[in-house]
Tab-separated table of N, CA and C in Angstrom:
chain	number	residue	atom	x	y	z
A	1	UNK	N	16.406	134.382	111.074
A	1	UNK	CA	17.263	134.478	109.660
A	1	UNK	C	19.045	134.221	110.569
A	2	UNK	N	18.434	134.633	111.159
A	2	UNK	CA	20.413	134.157	111.080
A	2	UNK	C	20.965	132.541	111.781
A	3	UNK	N	19.362	132.275	111.833
A	3	UNK	CA	19.974	130.739	112.526
A	3	UNK	C	19.713	129.698	111.147
A	4	UNK	N	18.826	130.144	110.247
A	4	UNK	CA	18.605	129.117	109.147
A	4	UNK	C	20.328	129.664	108.209
A	5	UNK	N	20.337	130.743	108.301
A	5	UNK	CA	21.626	131.025	107.057
A	5	UNK	C	23.419	130.195	107.896
A	6	UNK	N	22.982	130.538	109.389
A	6	UNK	CA	23.767	129.327	109.887
A	6	UNK	C	24.112	127.407	109.182
A	7	UNK	N	22.942	127.173	109.816
A	7	UNK	CA	22.695	125.924	109.241
A	7	UNK	C	22.458	125.144	107.769
A	8	UNK	N	22.443	126.034	107.133
A	8	UNK	CA	22.936	126.575	105.436
A	8	UNK	C	23.825	126.187	105.579
A	9	UNK	N	25.061	127.043	105.813
A	9	UNK	CA	26.171	127.100	105.751
A	9	UNK	C	27.001	126.046	106.328
A	10	UNK	N	26.763	125.408	107.490
A	10	UNK	CA	27.148	124.444	107.946
A	10	UNK	C	26.986	123.024	106.598
A	11	UNK	N	25.703	122.709	106.150
A	11	UNK	CA	25.609	121.957	105.581
A	11	UNK	C	25.813	122.087	104.164
A	12	UNK	N	26.078	122.873	103.753
A	12	UNK	CA	26.988	123.246	102.396
A	12	UNK	C	28.608	123.260	103.154
A	13	UNK	N	28.760	122.939	104.579
A	13	UNK	CA	30.050	122.701	104.322
A	13	UNK	C	30.162	121.583	104.330
A	14	UNK	N	29.461	120.720	105.115
A	14	UNK	CA	29.478	119.932	104.817
A	14	UNK	C	29.631	118.446	103.531
A	15	UNK	N	28.483	119.735	102.582
A	15	UNK	CA	28.863	118.590	101.451
A	15	UNK	C	29.822	119.176	100.720
A	16	UNK	N	30.247	120.327	100.820
A	16	UNK	CA	31.524	120.468	99.792
A	16	UNK	C	32.343	120.135	100.172
A	17	UNK	N	33.325	119.046	101.889
A	17	UNK	CA	34.000	119.325	102.774
A	17	UNK	C	33.908	117.486	101.691
A	18	UNK	N	33.239	117.534	102.104
A	18	UNK	CA	32.588	115.874	101.784
A	18	UNK	C	32.830	115.742	100.100
A	19	UNK	N	32.812	116.725	99.622
A	19	UNK	CA	32.912	116.035	97.890
A	19	UNK	C	34.854	116.262	97.314
A	20	UNK	N	34.854	117.648	98.300
A	20	UNK	CA	36.769	118.208	97.909
A	20	UNK	C	37.635	117.089	98.443
A	21	UNK	N	37.405	115.942	100.060
A	21	UNK	CA	37.959	114.685	99.999
A	21	UNK	C	37.873	113.568	99.600
A	22	UNK	N	36.730	113.211	98.704
A	22	UNK	CA	36.671	112.793	98.221
A	22	UNK	C	36.145	112.072	96.563
A	23	UNK	N	37.533	113.614	96.029
A	23	UNK	CA	37.265	113.986	94.305
A	23	UNK	C	37.832	113.607	94.159
A	24	UNK	N	38.654	114.191	92.334
A	24	UNK	CA	39.694	114.251	92.094
A	24	UNK	C	40.403	115.574	91.894
A	25	UNK	N	41.406	115.970	91.944
A	25	UNK	CA	42.609	116.925	92.110
A	25	UNK	C	41.406	117.865	91.885
A	26	UNK	N	41.318	118.267	89.931
A	26	UNK	CA	40.747	119.263	89.433
A	26	UNK	C	39.467	120.450	90.001
A	27	UNK	N	38.301	118.880	90.477
A	27	UNK	CA	37.316	119.386	91.468
A	27	UNK	C	37.637	120.047	92.948
A	28	UNK	N	38.988	118.927	93.462
A	28	UNK	CA	39.342	119.650	94.513
A	28	UNK	C	38.778	121.239	95.384
A	29	UNK	N	40.472	122.113	94.529
A	29	UNK	CA	40.270	122.730	94.773
A	29	UNK	C	39.362	124.119	94.883
A	30	UNK	N	38.537	124.233	93.435
A	30	UNK	CA	37.064	123.997	93.431
A	30	UNK	C	35.948	124.104	94.766
A	31	UNK	N	36.443	122.641	95.495
A	31	UNK	CA	35.216	122.558	96.203
A	31	UNK	C	36.220	122.676	97.898
A	32	UNK	N	37.420	122.830	97.512
A	32	UNK	CA	38.348	123.694	99.178
A	32	UNK	C	37.855	125.421	99.225
A	33	UNK	N	37.240	125.942	98.279
A	33	UNK	CA	37.543	127.516	98.684
A	33	UNK	C	35.809	127.160	98.769
A	34	UNK	N	34.588	126.484	99.264
A	34	UNK	CA	33.987	126.766	98.737
A	34	UNK	C	33.651	126.147	100.418
A	35	UNK	N	33.952	125.530	100.377
A	35	UNK	CA	34.233	125.145	102.376
A	35	UNK	C	34.855	126.230	102.493
A	36	UNK	N	36.280	127.090	102.395
A	36	UNK	CA	36.446	127.717	103.526
A	36	UNK	C	35.244	129.101	103.075
A	37	UNK	N	34.510	129.447	102.373
A	37	UNK	CA	34.231	130.031	102.383
A	37	UNK	C	32.766	130.320	103.252
A	38	UNK	N	32.603	129.103	103.159
A	38	UNK	CA	31.818	128.398	104.125
A	38	UNK	C	31.568	128.550	106.052
A	39	UNK	N	33.345	128.128	105.825
A	39	UNK	CA	34.219	128.616	106.967
A	39	UNK	C	32.942	130.267	107.230
A	40	UNK	N	33.748	130.837	106.447
A	40	UNK	CA	33.610	132.507	106.685
A	40	UNK	C	32.572	133.089	107.328
A	41	UNK	N	30.888	132.311	106.341
A	41	UNK	CA	29.427	132.816	106.533
A	41	UNK	C	29.050	132.435	107.628
A	42	UNK	N	29.632	131.017	108.605
A	42	UNK	CA	29.053	130.235	109.443
A	42	UNK	C	29.820	131.142	111.246
A	43	UNK	N	31.529	131.764	110.835
A	43	UNK	CA	31.749	131.933	112.271
A	43	UNK	C	31.168	133.336	112.522
A	44	UNK	N	30.376	134.375	110.675
A	44	UNK	CA	30.198	135.207	110.944
A	44	UNK	C	29.073	135.213	111.432
A	45	UNK	N	28.095	134.287	110.921
A	45	UNK	CA	26.547	133.954	111.824
A	45	UNK	C	26.663	133.064	113.025
A	46	UNK	N	27.804	131.981	113.333
A	46	UNK	CA	27.560	131.683	114.542
A	46	UNK	C	28.305	133.084	116.028
A	47	UNK	N	28.535	133.975	115.616
A	47	UNK	CA	28.883	135.263	116.333
A	47	UNK	C	28.001	136.055	116.480
A	48	UNK	N	26.492	136.017	115.220
A	48	UNK	CA	25.848	136.343	116.096
A	48	UNK	C	24.778	136.131	116.737
A	49	UNK	N	25.227	134.963	116.696
A	49	UNK	CA	23.946	134.097	117.082
A	49	UNK	C	24.905	133.292	118.608
A	50	UNK	N	25.830	133.675	118.847
A	50	UNK	CA	26.767	133.211	119.984
A	50	UNK	C	25.736	134.408	121.494
A	51	UNK	N	25.798	135.472	121.267
A	51	UNK	CA	25.186	136.343	121.892
A	51	UNK	C	23.541	136.112	122.788
A	52	UNK	N	22.553	135.199	122.313
A	52	UNK	CA	22.197	134.195	121.849
A	52	UNK	C	21.933	133.117	122.909
A	53	UNK	N	22.856	132.245	123.063
A	53	UNK	CA	23.444	131.720	122.772
A	53	UNK	C	23.763	131.383	124.614
A	54	UNK	N	24.724	132.723	124.129
A	54	UNK	CA	26.044	132.332	126.058
A	54	UNK	C	24.939	132.850	127.142
A	55	UNK	N	23.948	133.240	126.830
A	55	UNK	CA	22.769	133.771	127.879
A	55	UNK	C	21.998	132.897	128.526
A	56	UNK	N	21.958	132.082	127.339
A	56	UNK	CA	21.095	130.394	127.821
A	56	UNK	C	21.804	129.751	128.880
A	57	UNK	N	22.743	129.766	128.144
A	57	UNK	CA	24.130	128.292	128.904
A	57	UNK	C	25.109	128.919	127.828
A	58	UNK	N	25.854	129.551	128.827
A	58	UNK	CA	27.510	130.098	128.547
A	58	UNK	C	28.639	129.034	128.806
A	59	UNK	N	28.573	127.237	129.457
A	59	UNK	CA	29.554	126.848	129.315
A	59	UNK	C	29.436	125.954	127.810
A	60	UNK	N	28.346	125.559	127.271
A	60	UNK	CA	28.084	124.793	126.005
A	60	UNK	C	28.396	125.934	125.257
A	61	UNK	N	28.040	126.896	125.268
A	61	UNK	CA	28.959	128.075	124.335
A	61	UNK	C	29.479	127.796	124.077
A	62	UNK	N	30.709	127.784	124.530
A	62	UNK	CA	31.965	127.947	125.004
A	62	UNK	C	32.701	126.996	124.418
A	63	UNK	N	32.039	125.579	124.423
A	63	UNK	CA	32.293	124.202	124.244
A	63	UNK	C	32.087	124.302	122.497
A	64	UNK	N	30.578	124.572	122.543
A	64	UNK	CA	30.702	124.492	120.771
A	64	UNK	C	31.746	125.108	120.174
A	65	UNK	N	31.821	126.548	120.512
A	65	UNK	CA	33.145	127.120	120.099
A	65	UNK	C	34.394	126.757	119.419
A	66	UNK	N	34.447	125.918	120.264
A	66	UNK	CA	36.054	126.178	120.415
A	66	UNK	C	35.963	123.775	119.306
A	67	UNK	N	34.906	123.451	120.242
A	67	UNK	CA	34.389	122.160	119.047
A	67	UNK	C	34.562	122.242	117.408
A	68	UNK	N	33.847	123.485	116.831
A	68	UNK	CA	34.006	124.072	115.840
A	68	UNK	C	34.894	124.504	115.459
A	69	UNK	N	35.880	125.042	115.866
A	69	UNK	CA	36.778	125.663	115.751
A	69	UNK	C	37.986	124.606	115.174
A	70	UNK	N	37.729	123.146	116.413
A	70	UNK	CA	38.382	122.026	116.276
A	70	UNK	C	38.011	120.821	114.673
A	71	UNK	N	36.888	121.515	114.594
A	71	UNK	CA	35.970	120.926	113.079
A	71	UNK	C	36.645	121.543	111.781
A	72	UNK	N	36.971	122.816	112.034
A	72	UNK	CA	37.928	123.609	110.840
A	72	UNK	C	39.204	123.601	110.819
A	73	UNK	N	39.743	122.704	111.577
A	73	UNK	CA	41.083	122.722	111.622
A	73	UNK	C	41.420	121.038	110.958
A	74	UNK	N	40.468	120.422	111.557
A	74	UNK	CA	40.571	118.988	110.976
A	74	UNK	C	40.712	118.589	110.159
A	75	UNK	N	39.644	119.445	109.457
A	75	UNK	CA	38.860	119.431	107.679
A	75	UNK	C	40.083	120.478	106.725
A	76	UNK	N	40.629	121.092	107.558
A	76	UNK	CA	41.927	121.845	106.898
A	76	UNK	C	42.950	120.778	107.241
A	77	UNK	N	43.598	119.847	107.808
A	77	UNK	CA	44.237	118.884	108.407
A	77	UNK	C	44.216	118.039	106.639
A	78	UNK	N	42.917	117.415	106.860
A	78	UNK	CA	41.848	116.467	105.847
A	78	UNK	C	42.260	116.887	104.805
A	79	UNK	N	42.541	118.304	104.312
A	79	UNK	CA	42.846	119.024	102.831
A	79	UNK	C	44.187	119.095	103.088
A	80	UNK	N	44.842	119.037	103.599
A	80	UNK	CA	46.390	119.260	103.966
A	80	UNK	C	46.981	117.896	103.020
A	81	UNK	N	45.963	116.933	103.840
A	81	UNK	CA	46.578	114.409	103.660
A	81	UNK	C	45.691	115.153	102.551
A	82	UNK	N	44.557	115.697	101.641
A	82	UNK	CA	44.574	115.237	100.870
A	82	UNK	C	45.342	115.766	98.890
A	83	UNK	N	45.451	116.849	99.712
A	83	UNK	CA	46.217	117.084	98.257
A	83	UNK	C	48.139	117.014	98.621
A	84	UNK	N	48.128	116.117	99.429
A	84	UNK	CA	49.533	115.507	99.619
A	84	UNK	C	49.400	114.348	99.276
A	85	UNK	N	48.661	113.733	99.070
A	85	UNK	CA	47.752	112.178	98.935
A	85	UNK	C	48.457	111.316	100.299
A	86	UNK	N	48.363	111.585	101.714
A	86	UNK	CA	48.614	111.327	102.450
A	86	UNK	C	47.490	110.860	103.669
A	87	UNK	N	46.350	111.214	103.166
A	87	UNK	CA	45.377	111.483	103.261
A	87	UNK	C	44.712	109.928	104.862
A	88	UNK	N	44.917	110.132	106.216
A	88	UNK	CA	44.450	109.087	106.943
A	88	UNK	C	43.394	109.323	107.094
A	89	UNK	N	43.152	107.671	107.447
A	89	UNK	CA	41.721	107.067	108.301
A	89	UNK	C	40.946	108.145	110.099
A	90	UNK	N	42.485	107.704	110.052
A	90	UNK	CA	42.530	108.841	111.430
A	90	UNK	C	41.817	109.484	111.609
A	91	UNK	N	41.970	110.477	110.834
A	91	UNK	CA	42.440	111.899	110.756
A	91	UNK	C	40.583	112.195	110.019
A	92	UNK	N	40.338	111.308	108.899
A	92	UNK	CA	39.195	111.772	108.211
A	92	UNK	C	37.722	111.058	109.667
A	93	UNK	N	38.125	110.653	110.159
A	93	UNK	CA	37.284	110.006	111.186
A	93	UNK	C	36.981	110.738	112.676
A	94	UNK	N	37.681	111.442	112.874
A	94	UNK	CA	38.382	112.775	113.948
A	94	UNK	C	37.502	113.828	113.514
A	95	UNK	N	37.433	113.921	112.279
A	95	UNK	CA	36.358	114.929	111.165
A	95	UNK	C	35.119	114.566	111.498
A	96	UNK	N	34.593	113.664	110.716
A	96	UNK	CA	32.998	113.177	110.628
A	96	UNK	C	32.496	113.071	112.591
A	97	UNK	N	33.443	112.669	113.602
A	97	UNK	CA	33.460	112.731	114.393
A	97	UNK	C	33.123	113.843	115.219
A	98	UNK	N	34.014	115.061	114.664
A	98	UNK	CA	33.880	116.305	115.529
A	98	UNK	C	32.524	117.253	115.023
A	99	UNK	N	32.265	116.066	113.470
A	99	UNK	CA	31.643	117.277	112.937
A	99	UNK	C	29.718	117.068	112.912
A	100	UNK	N	29.927	116.316	114.134
A	100	UNK	CA	28.497	115.095	114.560
A	100	UNK	C	28.124	116.047	115.860
A	101	UNK	N	29.918	115.968	116.626
A	101	UNK	CA	29.204	117.059	118.110
A	101	UNK	C	29.072	118.004	117.892
A	102	UNK	N	29.571	118.631	117.045
A	102	UNK	CA	28.713	119.969	116.465
A	102	UNK	C	27.695	120.618	116.312
A	103	UNK	N	27.295	119.493	115.680
A	103	UNK	CA	26.028	119.343	115.101
A	103	UNK	C	24.875	119.721	116.228
A	104	UNK	N	25.460	118.585	117.042
A	104	UNK	CA	24.564	117.951	118.060
A	104	UNK	C	24.498	119.328	119.401
A	105	UNK	N	26.133	119.679	119.186
A	105	UNK	CA	25.550	120.008	120.829
A	105	UNK	C	24.886	121.850	119.849
A	106	UNK	N	24.644	122.100	119.008
A	106	UNK	CA	24.520	123.742	117.742
A	106	UNK	C	22.952	123.300	118.246
A	107	UNK	N	22.148	122.103	117.919
A	107	UNK	CA	20.956	121.696	117.743
A	107	UNK	C	20.124	122.002	119.156
A	108	UNK	N	21.695	121.444	120.666
A	108	UNK	CA	21.118	121.247	122.190
A	108	UNK	C	20.900	123.169	122.539
A	109	UNK	N	21.961	123.716	122.052
A	109	UNK	CA	21.985	124.949	122.144
A	109	UNK	C	20.539	125.797	121.920
A	110	UNK	N	20.305	125.850	120.265
A	110	UNK	CA	19.004	126.698	120.100
A	110	UNK	C	18.095	126.181	120.364
A	111	UNK	N	18.313	124.757	121.768
A	111	UNK	CA	16.513	124.352	121.111
A	111	UNK	C	16.436	123.511	121.012
A	112	UNK	N	16.939	122.534	119.802
A	112	UNK	CA	16.213	122.210	118.551
A	112	UNK	C	15.549	122.880	117.963
A	113	UNK	N	15.586	123.770	117.365
A	113	UNK	CA	15.120	124.811	117.144
A	113	UNK	C	15.718	124.970	114.972
A	114	UNK	N	15.416	125.260	114.424
A	114	UNK	CA	14.159	125.747	114.071
A	114	UNK	C	13.086	124.188	113.467
A	115	UNK	N	13.050	123.285	114.242
A	115	UNK	CA	12.747	121.852	113.448
A	115	UNK	C	11.627	121.743	114.677
A	116	UNK	N	11.682	122.182	115.508
A	116	UNK	CA	11.096	122.161	116.860
A	116	UNK	C	9.820	122.423	116.713
């Protein structure tokens, strides 16, 4: 159950962040709030899942935690840039790369469950 909650919250986070960054200003606030709620759900479910992952691979678990915190920071920087209308492409590409790294690392930690 926690794994599915974590996966769904990250998927909704990706969609909400994408829409917020590429939307008009009226929709921007709503989608950023949805993304921030997804942060909270992801952090809580991640803490629960961390107990299982840390027993299996402590180093990769710490790396994923740091990557996820960095991704949240990059998304927030992108939100701030969008709000001030100075969104830079390097921040956008860095957030996309960090999202890919967090996704791959998470699936490796979960031993590619629930998809295997």
